[in-house]
Structures are given as C-alpha cells and as structure tokens.
CSV table of C-alpha atoms and ligand atoms in Angstrom, one decimal:
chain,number,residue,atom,x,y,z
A,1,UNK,CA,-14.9,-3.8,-10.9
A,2,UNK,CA,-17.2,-5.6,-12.6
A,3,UNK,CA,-15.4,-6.9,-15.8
A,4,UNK,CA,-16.7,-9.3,-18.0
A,5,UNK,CA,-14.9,-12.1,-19.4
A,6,UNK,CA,-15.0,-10.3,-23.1
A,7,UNK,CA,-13.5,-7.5,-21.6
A,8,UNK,CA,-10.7,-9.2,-20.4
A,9,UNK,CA,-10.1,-10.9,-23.4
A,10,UNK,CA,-10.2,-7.7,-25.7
A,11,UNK,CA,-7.4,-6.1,-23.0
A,12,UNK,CA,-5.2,-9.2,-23.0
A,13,UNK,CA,-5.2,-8.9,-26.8
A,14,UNK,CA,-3.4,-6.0,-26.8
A,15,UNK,CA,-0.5,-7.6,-25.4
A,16,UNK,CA,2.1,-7.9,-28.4
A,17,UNK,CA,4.1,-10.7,-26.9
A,18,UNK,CA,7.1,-8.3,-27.4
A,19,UNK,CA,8.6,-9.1,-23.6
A,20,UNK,CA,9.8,-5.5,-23.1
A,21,UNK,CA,8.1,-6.3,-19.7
A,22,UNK,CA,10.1,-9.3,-19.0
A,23,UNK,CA,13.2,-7.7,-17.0
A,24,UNK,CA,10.8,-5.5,-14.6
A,25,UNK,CA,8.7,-8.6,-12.9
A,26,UNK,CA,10.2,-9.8,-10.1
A,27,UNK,CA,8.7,-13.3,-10.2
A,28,UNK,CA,10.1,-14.1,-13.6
A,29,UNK,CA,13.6,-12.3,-12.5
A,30,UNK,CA,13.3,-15.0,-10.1
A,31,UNK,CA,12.1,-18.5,-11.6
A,32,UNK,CA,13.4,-18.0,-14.9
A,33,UNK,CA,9.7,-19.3,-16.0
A,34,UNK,CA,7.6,-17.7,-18.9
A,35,UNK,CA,4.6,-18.6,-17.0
A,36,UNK,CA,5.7,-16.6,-14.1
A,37,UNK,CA,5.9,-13.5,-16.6
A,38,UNK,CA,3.3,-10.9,-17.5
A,39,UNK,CA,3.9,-12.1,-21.0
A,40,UNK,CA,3.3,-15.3,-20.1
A,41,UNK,CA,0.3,-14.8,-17.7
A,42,UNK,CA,-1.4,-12.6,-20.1
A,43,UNK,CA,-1.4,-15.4,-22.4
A,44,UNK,CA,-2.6,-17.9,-19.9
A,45,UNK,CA,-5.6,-15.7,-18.7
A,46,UNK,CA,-6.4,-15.3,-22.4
A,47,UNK,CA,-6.3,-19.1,-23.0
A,48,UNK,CA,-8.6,-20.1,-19.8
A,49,UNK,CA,-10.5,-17.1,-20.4
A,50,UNK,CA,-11.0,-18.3,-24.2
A,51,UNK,CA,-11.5,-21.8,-22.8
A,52,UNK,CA,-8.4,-23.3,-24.9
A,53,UNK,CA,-6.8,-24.4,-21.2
A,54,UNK,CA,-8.2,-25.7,-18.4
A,55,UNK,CA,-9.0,-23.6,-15.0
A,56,UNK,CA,-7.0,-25.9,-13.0
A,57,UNK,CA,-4.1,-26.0,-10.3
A,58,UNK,CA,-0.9,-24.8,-13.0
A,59,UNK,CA,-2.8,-21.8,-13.7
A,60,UNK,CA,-4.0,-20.9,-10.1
A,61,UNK,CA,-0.2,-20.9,-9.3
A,62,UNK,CA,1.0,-19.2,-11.5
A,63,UNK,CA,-1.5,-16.0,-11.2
A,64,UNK,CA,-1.1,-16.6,-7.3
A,65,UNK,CA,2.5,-15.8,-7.6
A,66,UNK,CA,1.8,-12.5,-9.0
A,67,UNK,CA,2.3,-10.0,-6.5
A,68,UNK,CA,0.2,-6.9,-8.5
A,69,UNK,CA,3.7,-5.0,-8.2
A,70,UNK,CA,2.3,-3.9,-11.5
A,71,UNK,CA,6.2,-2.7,-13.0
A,72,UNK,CA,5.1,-4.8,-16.0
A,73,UNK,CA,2.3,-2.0,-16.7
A,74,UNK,CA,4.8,0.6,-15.7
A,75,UNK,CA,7.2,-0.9,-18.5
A,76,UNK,CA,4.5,-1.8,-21.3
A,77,UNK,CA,4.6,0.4,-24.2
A,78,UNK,CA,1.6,-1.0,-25.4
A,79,UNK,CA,-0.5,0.4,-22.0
A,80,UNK,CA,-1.8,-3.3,-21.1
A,81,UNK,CA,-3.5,-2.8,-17.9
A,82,UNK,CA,-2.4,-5.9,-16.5
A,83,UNK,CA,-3.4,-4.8,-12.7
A,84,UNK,CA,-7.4,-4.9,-14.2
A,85,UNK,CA,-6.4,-7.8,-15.7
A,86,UNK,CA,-5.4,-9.5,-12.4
A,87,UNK,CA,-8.0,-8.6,-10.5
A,88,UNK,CA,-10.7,-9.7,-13.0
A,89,UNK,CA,-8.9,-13.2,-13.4
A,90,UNK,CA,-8.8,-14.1,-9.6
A,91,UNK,CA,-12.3,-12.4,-9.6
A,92,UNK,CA,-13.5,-14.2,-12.6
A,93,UNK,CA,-11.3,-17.5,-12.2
A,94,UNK,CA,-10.2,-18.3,-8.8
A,95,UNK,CA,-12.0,-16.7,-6.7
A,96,UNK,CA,-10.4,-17.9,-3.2
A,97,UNK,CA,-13.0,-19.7,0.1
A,98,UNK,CA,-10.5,-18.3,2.5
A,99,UNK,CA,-10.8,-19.1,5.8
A,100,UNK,CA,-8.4,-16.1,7.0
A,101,UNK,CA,-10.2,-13.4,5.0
A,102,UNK,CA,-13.5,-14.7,5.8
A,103,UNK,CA,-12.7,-14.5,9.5
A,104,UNK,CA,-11.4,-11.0,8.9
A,105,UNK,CA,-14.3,-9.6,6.8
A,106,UNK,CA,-16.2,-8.8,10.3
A,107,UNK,CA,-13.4,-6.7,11.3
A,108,UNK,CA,-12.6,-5.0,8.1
A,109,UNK,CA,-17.0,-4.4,7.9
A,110,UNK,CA,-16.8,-2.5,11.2
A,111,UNK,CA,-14.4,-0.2,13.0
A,112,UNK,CA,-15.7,-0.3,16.0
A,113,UNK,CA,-15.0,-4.2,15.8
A,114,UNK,CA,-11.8,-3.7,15.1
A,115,UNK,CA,-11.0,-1.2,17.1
A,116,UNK,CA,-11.8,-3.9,19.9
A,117,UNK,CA,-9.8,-6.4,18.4
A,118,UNK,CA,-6.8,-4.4,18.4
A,119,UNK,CA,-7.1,-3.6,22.2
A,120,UNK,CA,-7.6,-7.1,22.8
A,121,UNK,CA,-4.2,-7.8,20.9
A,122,UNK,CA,-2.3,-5.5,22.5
A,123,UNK,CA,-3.5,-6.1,26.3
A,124,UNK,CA,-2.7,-9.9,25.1
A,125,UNK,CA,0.8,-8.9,23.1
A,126,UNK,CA,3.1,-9.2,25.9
A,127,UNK,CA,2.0,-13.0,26.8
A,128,UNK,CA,1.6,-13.8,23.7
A,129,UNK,CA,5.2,-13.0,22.5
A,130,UNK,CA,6.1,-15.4,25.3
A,131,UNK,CA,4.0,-18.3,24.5
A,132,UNK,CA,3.3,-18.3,20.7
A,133,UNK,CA,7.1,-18.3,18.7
A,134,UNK,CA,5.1,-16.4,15.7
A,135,UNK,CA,3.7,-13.7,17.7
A,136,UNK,CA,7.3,-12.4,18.3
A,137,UNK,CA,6.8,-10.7,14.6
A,138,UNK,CA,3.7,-9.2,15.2
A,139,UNK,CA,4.5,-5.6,15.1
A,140,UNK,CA,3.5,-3.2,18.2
A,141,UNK,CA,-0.1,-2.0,18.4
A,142,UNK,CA,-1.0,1.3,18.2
A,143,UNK,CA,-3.5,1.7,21.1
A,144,UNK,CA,-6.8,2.8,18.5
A,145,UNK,CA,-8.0,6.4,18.8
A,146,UNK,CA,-11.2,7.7,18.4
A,147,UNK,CA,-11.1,10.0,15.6
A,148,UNK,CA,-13.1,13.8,15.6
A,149,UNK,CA,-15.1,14.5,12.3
A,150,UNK,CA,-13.3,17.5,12.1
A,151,UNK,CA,-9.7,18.3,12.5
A,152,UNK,CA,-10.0,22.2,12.2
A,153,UNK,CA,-7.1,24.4,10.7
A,154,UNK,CA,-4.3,26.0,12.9
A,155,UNK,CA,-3.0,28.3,10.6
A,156,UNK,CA,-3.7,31.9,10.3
A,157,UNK,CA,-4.3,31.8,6.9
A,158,UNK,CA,-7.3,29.2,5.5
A,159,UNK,CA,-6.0,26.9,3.0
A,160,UNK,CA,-9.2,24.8,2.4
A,161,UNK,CA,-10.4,21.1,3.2
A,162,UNK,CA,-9.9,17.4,2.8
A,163,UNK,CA,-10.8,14.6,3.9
A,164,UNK,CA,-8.7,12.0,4.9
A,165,UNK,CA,-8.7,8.2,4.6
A,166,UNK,CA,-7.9,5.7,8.0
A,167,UNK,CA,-7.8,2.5,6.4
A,168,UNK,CA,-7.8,-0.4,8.8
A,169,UNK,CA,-4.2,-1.4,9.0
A,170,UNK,CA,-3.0,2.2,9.6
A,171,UNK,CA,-5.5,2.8,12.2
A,172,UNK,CA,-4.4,-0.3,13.7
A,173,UNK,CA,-1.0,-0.1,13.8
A,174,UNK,CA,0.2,3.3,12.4
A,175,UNK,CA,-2.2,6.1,14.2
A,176,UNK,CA,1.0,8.2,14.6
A,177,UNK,CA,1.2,8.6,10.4
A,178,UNK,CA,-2.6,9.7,10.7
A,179,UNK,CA,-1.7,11.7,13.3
A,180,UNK,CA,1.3,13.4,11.4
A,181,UNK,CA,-0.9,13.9,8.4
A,182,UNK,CA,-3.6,16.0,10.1
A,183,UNK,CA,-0.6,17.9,12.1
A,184,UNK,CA,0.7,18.5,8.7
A,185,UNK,CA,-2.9,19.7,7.1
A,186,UNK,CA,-3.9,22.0,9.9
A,187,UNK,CA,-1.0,23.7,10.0
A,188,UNK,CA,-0.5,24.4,6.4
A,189,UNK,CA,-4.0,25.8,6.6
A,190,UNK,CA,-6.2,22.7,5.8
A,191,UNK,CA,-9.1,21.6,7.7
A,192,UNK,CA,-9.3,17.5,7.9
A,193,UNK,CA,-12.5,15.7,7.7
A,194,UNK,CA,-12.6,12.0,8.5
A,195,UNK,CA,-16.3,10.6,7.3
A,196,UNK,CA,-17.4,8.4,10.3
A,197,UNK,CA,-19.0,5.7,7.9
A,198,UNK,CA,-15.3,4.9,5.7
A,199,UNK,CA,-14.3,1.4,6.2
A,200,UNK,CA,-11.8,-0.5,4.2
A,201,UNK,CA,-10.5,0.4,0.6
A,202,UNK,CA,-11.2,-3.5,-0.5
A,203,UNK,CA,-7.7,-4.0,-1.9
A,204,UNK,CA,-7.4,-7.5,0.3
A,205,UNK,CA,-10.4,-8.6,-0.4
A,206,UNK,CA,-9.4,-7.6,-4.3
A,207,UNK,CA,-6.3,-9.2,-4.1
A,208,UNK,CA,-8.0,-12.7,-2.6
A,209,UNK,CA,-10.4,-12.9,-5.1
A,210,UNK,CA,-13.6,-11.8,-3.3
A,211,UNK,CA,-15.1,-9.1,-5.8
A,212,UNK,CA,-18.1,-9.1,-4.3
A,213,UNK,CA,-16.6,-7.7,-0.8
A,214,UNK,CA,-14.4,-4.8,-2.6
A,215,UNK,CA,-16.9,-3.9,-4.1
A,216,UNK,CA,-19.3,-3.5,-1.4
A,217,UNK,CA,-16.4,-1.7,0.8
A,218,UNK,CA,-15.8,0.6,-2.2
A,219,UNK,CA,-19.6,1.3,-2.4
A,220,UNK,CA,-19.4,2.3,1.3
A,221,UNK,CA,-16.2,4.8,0.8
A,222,UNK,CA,-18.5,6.3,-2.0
A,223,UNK,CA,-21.5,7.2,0.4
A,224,UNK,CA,-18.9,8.2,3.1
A,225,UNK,CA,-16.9,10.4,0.9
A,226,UNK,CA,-19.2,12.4,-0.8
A,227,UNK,CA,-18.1,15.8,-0.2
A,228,UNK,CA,-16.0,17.0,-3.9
A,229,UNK,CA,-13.0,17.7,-1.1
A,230,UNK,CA,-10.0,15.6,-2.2
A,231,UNK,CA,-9.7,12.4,0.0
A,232,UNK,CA,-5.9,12.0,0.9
A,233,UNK,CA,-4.6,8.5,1.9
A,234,UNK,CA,-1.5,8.1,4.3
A,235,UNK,CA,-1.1,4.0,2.8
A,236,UNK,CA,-0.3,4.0,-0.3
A,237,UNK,CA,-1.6,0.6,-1.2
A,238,UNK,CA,-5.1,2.2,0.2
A,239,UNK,CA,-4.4,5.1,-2.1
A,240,UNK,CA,-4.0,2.9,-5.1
A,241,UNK,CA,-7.0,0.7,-4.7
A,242,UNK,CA,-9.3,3.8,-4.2
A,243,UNK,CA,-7.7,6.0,-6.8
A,244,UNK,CA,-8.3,3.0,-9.5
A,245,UNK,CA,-11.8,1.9,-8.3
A,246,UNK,CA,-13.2,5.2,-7.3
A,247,UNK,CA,-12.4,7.5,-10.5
A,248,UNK,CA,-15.1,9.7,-9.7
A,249,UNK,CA,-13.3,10.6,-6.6
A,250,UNK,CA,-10.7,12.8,-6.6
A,251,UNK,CA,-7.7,10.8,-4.6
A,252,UNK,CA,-4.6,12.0,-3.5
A,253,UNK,CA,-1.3,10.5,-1.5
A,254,UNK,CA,-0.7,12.7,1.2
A,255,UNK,CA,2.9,13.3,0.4
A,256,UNK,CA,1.7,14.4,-3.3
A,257,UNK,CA,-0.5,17.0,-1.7
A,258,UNK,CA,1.5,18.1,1.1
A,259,UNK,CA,4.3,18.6,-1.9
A,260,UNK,CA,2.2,20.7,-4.0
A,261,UNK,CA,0.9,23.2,-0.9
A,262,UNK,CA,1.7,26.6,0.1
A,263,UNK,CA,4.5,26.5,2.7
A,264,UNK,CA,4.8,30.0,3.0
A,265,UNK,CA,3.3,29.8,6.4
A,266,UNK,CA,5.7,27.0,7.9
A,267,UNK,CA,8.9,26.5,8.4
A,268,UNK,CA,10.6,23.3,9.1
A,269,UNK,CA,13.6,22.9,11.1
A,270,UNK,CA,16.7,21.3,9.6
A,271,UNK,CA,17.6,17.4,9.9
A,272,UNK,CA,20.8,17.0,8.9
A,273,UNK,CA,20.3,13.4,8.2
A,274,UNK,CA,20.2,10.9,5.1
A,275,UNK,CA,16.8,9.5,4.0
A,276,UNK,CA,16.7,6.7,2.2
A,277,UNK,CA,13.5,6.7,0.4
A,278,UNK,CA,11.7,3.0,-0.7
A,279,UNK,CA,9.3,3.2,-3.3
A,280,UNK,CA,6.2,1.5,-2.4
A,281,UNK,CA,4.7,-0.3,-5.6
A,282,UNK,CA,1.6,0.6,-5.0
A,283,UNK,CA,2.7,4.6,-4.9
A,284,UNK,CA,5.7,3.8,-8.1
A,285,UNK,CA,3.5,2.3,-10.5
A,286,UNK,CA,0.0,3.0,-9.3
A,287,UNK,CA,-0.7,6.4,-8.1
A,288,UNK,CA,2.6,7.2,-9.8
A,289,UNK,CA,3.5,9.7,-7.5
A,290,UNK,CA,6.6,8.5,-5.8
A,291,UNK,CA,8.5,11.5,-6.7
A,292,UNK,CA,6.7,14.1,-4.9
A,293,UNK,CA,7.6,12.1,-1.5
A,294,UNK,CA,11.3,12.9,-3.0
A,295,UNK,CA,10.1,16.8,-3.4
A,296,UNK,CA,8.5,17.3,0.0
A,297,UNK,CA,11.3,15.6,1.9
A,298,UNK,CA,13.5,18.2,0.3
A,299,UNK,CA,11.7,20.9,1.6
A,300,UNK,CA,13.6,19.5,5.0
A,301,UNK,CA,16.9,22.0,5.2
A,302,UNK,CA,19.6,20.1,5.6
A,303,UNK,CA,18.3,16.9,4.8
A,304,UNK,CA,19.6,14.5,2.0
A,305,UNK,CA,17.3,12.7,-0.1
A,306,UNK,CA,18.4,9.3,-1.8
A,307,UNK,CA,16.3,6.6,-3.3
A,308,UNK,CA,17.0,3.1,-2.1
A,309,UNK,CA,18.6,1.1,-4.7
A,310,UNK,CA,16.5,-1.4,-6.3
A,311,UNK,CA,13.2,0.8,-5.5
A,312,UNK,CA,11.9,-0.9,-9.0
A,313,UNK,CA,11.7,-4.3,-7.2
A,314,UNK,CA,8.4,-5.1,-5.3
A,315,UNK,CA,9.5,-6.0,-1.5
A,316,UNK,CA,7.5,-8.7,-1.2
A,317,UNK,CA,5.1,-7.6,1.1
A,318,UNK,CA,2.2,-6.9,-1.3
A,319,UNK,CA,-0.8,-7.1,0.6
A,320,UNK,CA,-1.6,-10.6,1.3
A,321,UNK,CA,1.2,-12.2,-0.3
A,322,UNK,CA,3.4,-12.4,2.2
A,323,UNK,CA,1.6,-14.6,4.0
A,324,UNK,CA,0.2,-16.3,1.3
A,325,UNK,CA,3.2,-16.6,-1.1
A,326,UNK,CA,6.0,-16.3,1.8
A,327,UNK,CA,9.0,-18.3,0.4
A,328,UNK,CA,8.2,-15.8,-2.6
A,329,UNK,CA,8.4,-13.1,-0.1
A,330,UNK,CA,11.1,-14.0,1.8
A,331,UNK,CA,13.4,-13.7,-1.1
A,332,UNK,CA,12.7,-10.6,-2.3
A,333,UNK,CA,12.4,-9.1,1.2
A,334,UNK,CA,15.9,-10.9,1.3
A,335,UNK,CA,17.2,-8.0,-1.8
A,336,UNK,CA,15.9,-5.4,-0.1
A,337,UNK,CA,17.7,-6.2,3.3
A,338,UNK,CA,20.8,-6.2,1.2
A,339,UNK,CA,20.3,-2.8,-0.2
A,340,UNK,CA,19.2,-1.3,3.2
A,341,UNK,CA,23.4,-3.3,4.5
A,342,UNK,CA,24.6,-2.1,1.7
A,343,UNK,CA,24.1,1.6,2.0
A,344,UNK,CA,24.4,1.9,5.4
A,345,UNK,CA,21.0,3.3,5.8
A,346,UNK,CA,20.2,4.4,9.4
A,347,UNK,CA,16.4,6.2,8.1
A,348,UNK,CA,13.9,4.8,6.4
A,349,UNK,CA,11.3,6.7,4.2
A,350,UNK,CA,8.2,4.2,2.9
A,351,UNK,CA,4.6,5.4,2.3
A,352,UNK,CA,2.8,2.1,2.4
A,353,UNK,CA,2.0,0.2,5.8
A,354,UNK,CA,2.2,-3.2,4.5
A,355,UNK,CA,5.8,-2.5,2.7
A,356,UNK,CA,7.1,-0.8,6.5
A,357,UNK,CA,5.4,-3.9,8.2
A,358,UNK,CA,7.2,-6.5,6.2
A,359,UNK,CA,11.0,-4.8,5.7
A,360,UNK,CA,10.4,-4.3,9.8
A,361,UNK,CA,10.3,-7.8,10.2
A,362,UNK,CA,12.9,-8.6,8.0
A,363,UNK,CA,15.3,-6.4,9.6
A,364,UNK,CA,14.4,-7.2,13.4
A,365,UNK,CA,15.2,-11.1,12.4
A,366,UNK,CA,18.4,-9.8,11.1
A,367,UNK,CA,19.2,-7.3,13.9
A,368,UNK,CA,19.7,-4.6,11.8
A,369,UNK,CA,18.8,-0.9,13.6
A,370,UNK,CA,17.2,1.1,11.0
A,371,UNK,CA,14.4,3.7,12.1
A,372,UNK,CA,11.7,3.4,9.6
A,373,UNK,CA,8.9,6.3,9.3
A,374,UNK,CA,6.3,7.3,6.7
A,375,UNK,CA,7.6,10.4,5.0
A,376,UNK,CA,4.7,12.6,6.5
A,377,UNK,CA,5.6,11.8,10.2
A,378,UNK,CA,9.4,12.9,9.6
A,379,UNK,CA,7.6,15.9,7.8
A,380,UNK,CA,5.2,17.0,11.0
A,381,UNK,CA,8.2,15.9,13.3
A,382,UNK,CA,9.9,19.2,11.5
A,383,UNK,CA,6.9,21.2,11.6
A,384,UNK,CA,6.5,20.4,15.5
A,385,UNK,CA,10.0,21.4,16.7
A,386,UNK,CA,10.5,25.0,14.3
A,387,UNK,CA,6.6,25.7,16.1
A,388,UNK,CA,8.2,25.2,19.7
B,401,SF4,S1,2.3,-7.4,-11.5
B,401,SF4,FE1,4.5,-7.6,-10.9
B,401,SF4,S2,4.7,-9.8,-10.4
B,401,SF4,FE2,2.8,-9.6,-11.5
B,401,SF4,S3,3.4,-9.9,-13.7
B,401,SF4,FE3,3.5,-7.7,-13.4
B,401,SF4,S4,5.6,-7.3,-12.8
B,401,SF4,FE4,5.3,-9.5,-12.6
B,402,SF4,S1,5.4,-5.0,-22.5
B,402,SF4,FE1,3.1,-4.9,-22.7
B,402,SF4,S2,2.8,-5.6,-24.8
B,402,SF4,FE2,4.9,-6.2,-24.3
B,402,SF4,S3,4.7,-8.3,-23.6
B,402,SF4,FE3,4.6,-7.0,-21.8
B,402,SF4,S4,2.4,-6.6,-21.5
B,402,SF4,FE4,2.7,-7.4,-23.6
C-alpha cells in the first residue's frame, strides 16, 4: 500500500497514450471528456505527481469520478495497473477528512460495535421508513449472528479446510450468503473456520483516501488469518481488496472454489429456471474469476445460465460512489435497469453486496419484481432440497 510518489510515476509512464482503453470506461462513455478517461487520468496523476499541474479542485474531480471499475486495466495491453494507480493518488493526493467515514471507522474497527448498530437499525427500521423519506431505501437488516470458530464438515468423506471472510456489510445485511457458503463447504466435505479477530478488508477506507486505515484493517486480517488454509470471500469487492493487498494470502471467491471442488458427494436438485448472471467489477476485472460463478451455476440441472447484457459496464454502485458520486451512479444504474427490462429477467445472479444493494434500489423505485441472490445461496438452496 505504501507507494511512493516515484513509483507512481514510473507506472503511469508505461501508459502509451494509445486509447485502446477509451471505449471500456464508463465515465468517459459518459462525458465524452479526456479527463474523465484512464488515458486522460493517467496523464493528470503524472502531471500533479511530477508537479507540472496543480493539486487543486479540476483534478480532485476528475479522479473522484473514477469508480475503480478497473475495465481500463482489463483492456490495456500495455498491463498499466491503473487500480494501484488510483489508490496511491487519492492516498498520496487527496486524501479525503470525511465526516461519514470517520463516523463509520468505530464500527468498521469492531464487530461487536457493529453488530449493535445493526440491531439498533433494524428495531428502529420500521419507524424510520415512516418518518425519514430516505430510509425507505435502506435495505432490510439481517438480524447479526454470532458466528462459531468452527463450522465442522457434514460430509462423509473429509475434503479439507478454509477459512472464510464476513466482511462488515455482508454480516450486516447478507448473513444468509454466509450462511449458504458454509452450507455449501460442509457439505462438500470442508470444514469453515471464521478467525474471531477479522474486521474489515479496508477497500472503503481505500477507496476514500484513508491509507493509513486500510492498512491498519489489512494488518489485522493478516494476524487473524494466519492459518496457510485458503480464505474464501462471499463479496466480491472484499475479495478483490484482500486478494490485491494481501498477496501472501492465498484468497479465493467462493464461487471459484465451490467450482473447482469435488461434487461427487452432492447432488443438486434441478431448477428449471433462467439466471441471469451480473458481473460484479470487482469479481470481472479484479479477481478475474467471473466465469467460474458461470461454471458452478451450471452444475444446477436444468438450469440456464446467461450473462446479463452489458456485464462490462460498472453498475454504479462501487463502493462509496454511489453515495458520493450519485448523479454518476444513477445513470449507469439507469443501463443496467434497462438490460434487466429488456430481458425479462425474473433471477438475479451478483457476487458483490454493494452491486445487489444498489441494482435493489434501483429496481424497487421502478417496481420492477426481480429476485436477486448471490450465486452461492441459489447453489445451497439446491443442495438443501436434493438432502431432504
Ligand atoms: S477504473 Fe473504470 S472508471 Fe476509472 S478510469 Fe478505469 S475504466 Fe474508467
Ligand atoms: S490501454 Fe493502457 S497503455 Fe493504452 S492508453 Fe489505456 S492505460 Fe494507457
């Protein structure tokens, strides 16, 4: 994490200008504006970082807009790694006093904290939805568990063990996906650990600017994690954040590792049902296992597995930005609304949290019905009915 301003020059400098980038970044599919390109923002990082620009307003905006979809990487034939690049300029650059994340950083310190916070919310929910307009989009909470250590095997034959990571948004408000994961794990044979001490993987606090903070909460996954099992991650923006910042680890998405597994030992009764599959960003371009959610949803007999159209286009949600970037948001949450109308879809498949939080909204301001699940609970769902 901690890159110097040298090192971020020498990267940017292997940008070639030669725009093959260009079409895959949603911002600049959007404005039109070379500034809002990776091209462009490469050079501007370069220029503040080599002092030939000032570090002022213009160029705050224009890295702020960037949603760390990283499709530009993806695209580059050159390799730029324009997510470090990012995340060492608002580290660097602009690192952000903000008065939401400092608020938060309590929270995302302790779970025990949050835990409390999210009972609060949701004793609180119902009133609030009828006296505060805005709370009407706060998605329900999940009433927080208290997770065992150990999640022992079920299966007659031993697999082997993992651990697996809660993060603090999918404890909060997706317990069933961690549920589903360690249904899915013991019964293929796996035995789950979940370290007491994990806290946060840091990708907010990486995204807002605050080094210091990811790195602290990365330091603390590293104590907490120290077994050599593979850690698996259920969010895939979690995934992504650990998986670049924690080499040393070995860090999996659960849907890659439930695909690769020995099924001899399950079987999975048939859905005869279309799943349309969204590609979180954070899954497409930075684990870069998108396809295996494709594989392992295969596995379901009967079931057909499409991708949603425009799955190379960011949703919006990204973190942070939608609230801090939301007119940004809104209209590419707006194209993805359109493709979920346009085919009809009545299932949704996304691995990330933050992407199912965010298409959610959009589609219960739209009244649109769609069912939206994390590949690995329509996965145990299966597993749970053939066991009956
Ligand atoms: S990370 Fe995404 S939004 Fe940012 S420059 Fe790259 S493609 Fe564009
Ligand atoms: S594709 Fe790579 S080398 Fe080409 S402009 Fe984009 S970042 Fe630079």
């Amino acid at each position: 994490m901690s890159t110097t301003i040298q090192d971020l020059i020498v990267e940017a400098e292997r940008c070639v200008a030669c725009g093959l980038c260009l079409p895959h970044c949603p911002t600049y599919r959007k404005t039109g504006s070379e500034a809002d390109s990776p091209r462009g923002r490469i050079q501007l990082m370069r220029a503040v970082a080599q002092d030939l620009l000032p570090n002022n307003d213009r160029f705050k905006q224009h890295i702020d807009l960037c949603l760390s979809c990283r499709s530009c990487e993806t695209a580059c034939p050159n390799s730029v790694a324009y997510g470090r690049l990012v995340d060492s300029t608002r580290a660097l650059f602009i690192p952000k006093k903000n008065f939401v994340l400092s608020l938060a950083k309590p929270f995302i310190r302790c779970r025990a904290l949050m835990n409390g916070l999210v009972r609060l919310l949701k004793l609180t929910q119902p009133w609030l939805r009828h006296t505060v307009p805005a709370a009407k989009l706060l998605p329900p909470l999940s009433t927080p568990l208290h997770w065992q250590t150990l999640y022992p095997s079920t299966a007659a034959k031993q697999q082997g063990e993992v651990s697996l990571f809660l993060g603090c948004a999918s404890q909060a408000l997706d317990s069933q996906t961690l549920q589903a994961a360690i249904h899915a794990l013991n019964g293929l044979g796996y035995a789950v650990h979940i370290p007491a001490q994990q806290s946060c993987c840091g990708s907010i606090a990486r995204q807002m600017g605050d080094g210091a903070e990811a790195s602290a909460l990365l330091a603390k996954n590293r104590n907490s994690f120290a077994s050599a099992w593979p850690i698996l991650t259920v969010a895939s923006g979690c995934g992504a954040g650990l998986a670049d910042y924690l080499p040393s680890h070995s860090v999996k998405d659960i849907s890659a590792f439930l695909a690769e597994c020995d099924w001899s030992q399950v079987s999975l009764k048939p859905l005869a049902q279309r799943i349309v599959v969204q590609d979180p960003c954070t899954l497409r371009n930075g684990q870069k296992s998108h396809a295996a959610v494709y594989s392992l949803l295969k596995k379901i007999p009967q079931a057909e597995v499409v991708a949603l159209s425009g799955n190379g286009q960011c949703c919006g949600g990204a973190g942070a930005y939608m609230l801090t970037q939301p007119a940004m948001a809104t209209q590419l949450l707006n194209d993805k609304l359109q493709a979920i109308k346009a085919r009809d879809v009545q299932l949704l498949a996304t691995s990330n949290i933050g992407c199912s939080l965010h298409i959610a909204r959009g589609l219960a301001e739209q009244n649109i019905a769609v069912q939206i699940k994390h590949p690995v609970q329509i996965i145990a769902q299966q597993m749970a009915r053939a066991a009956k």
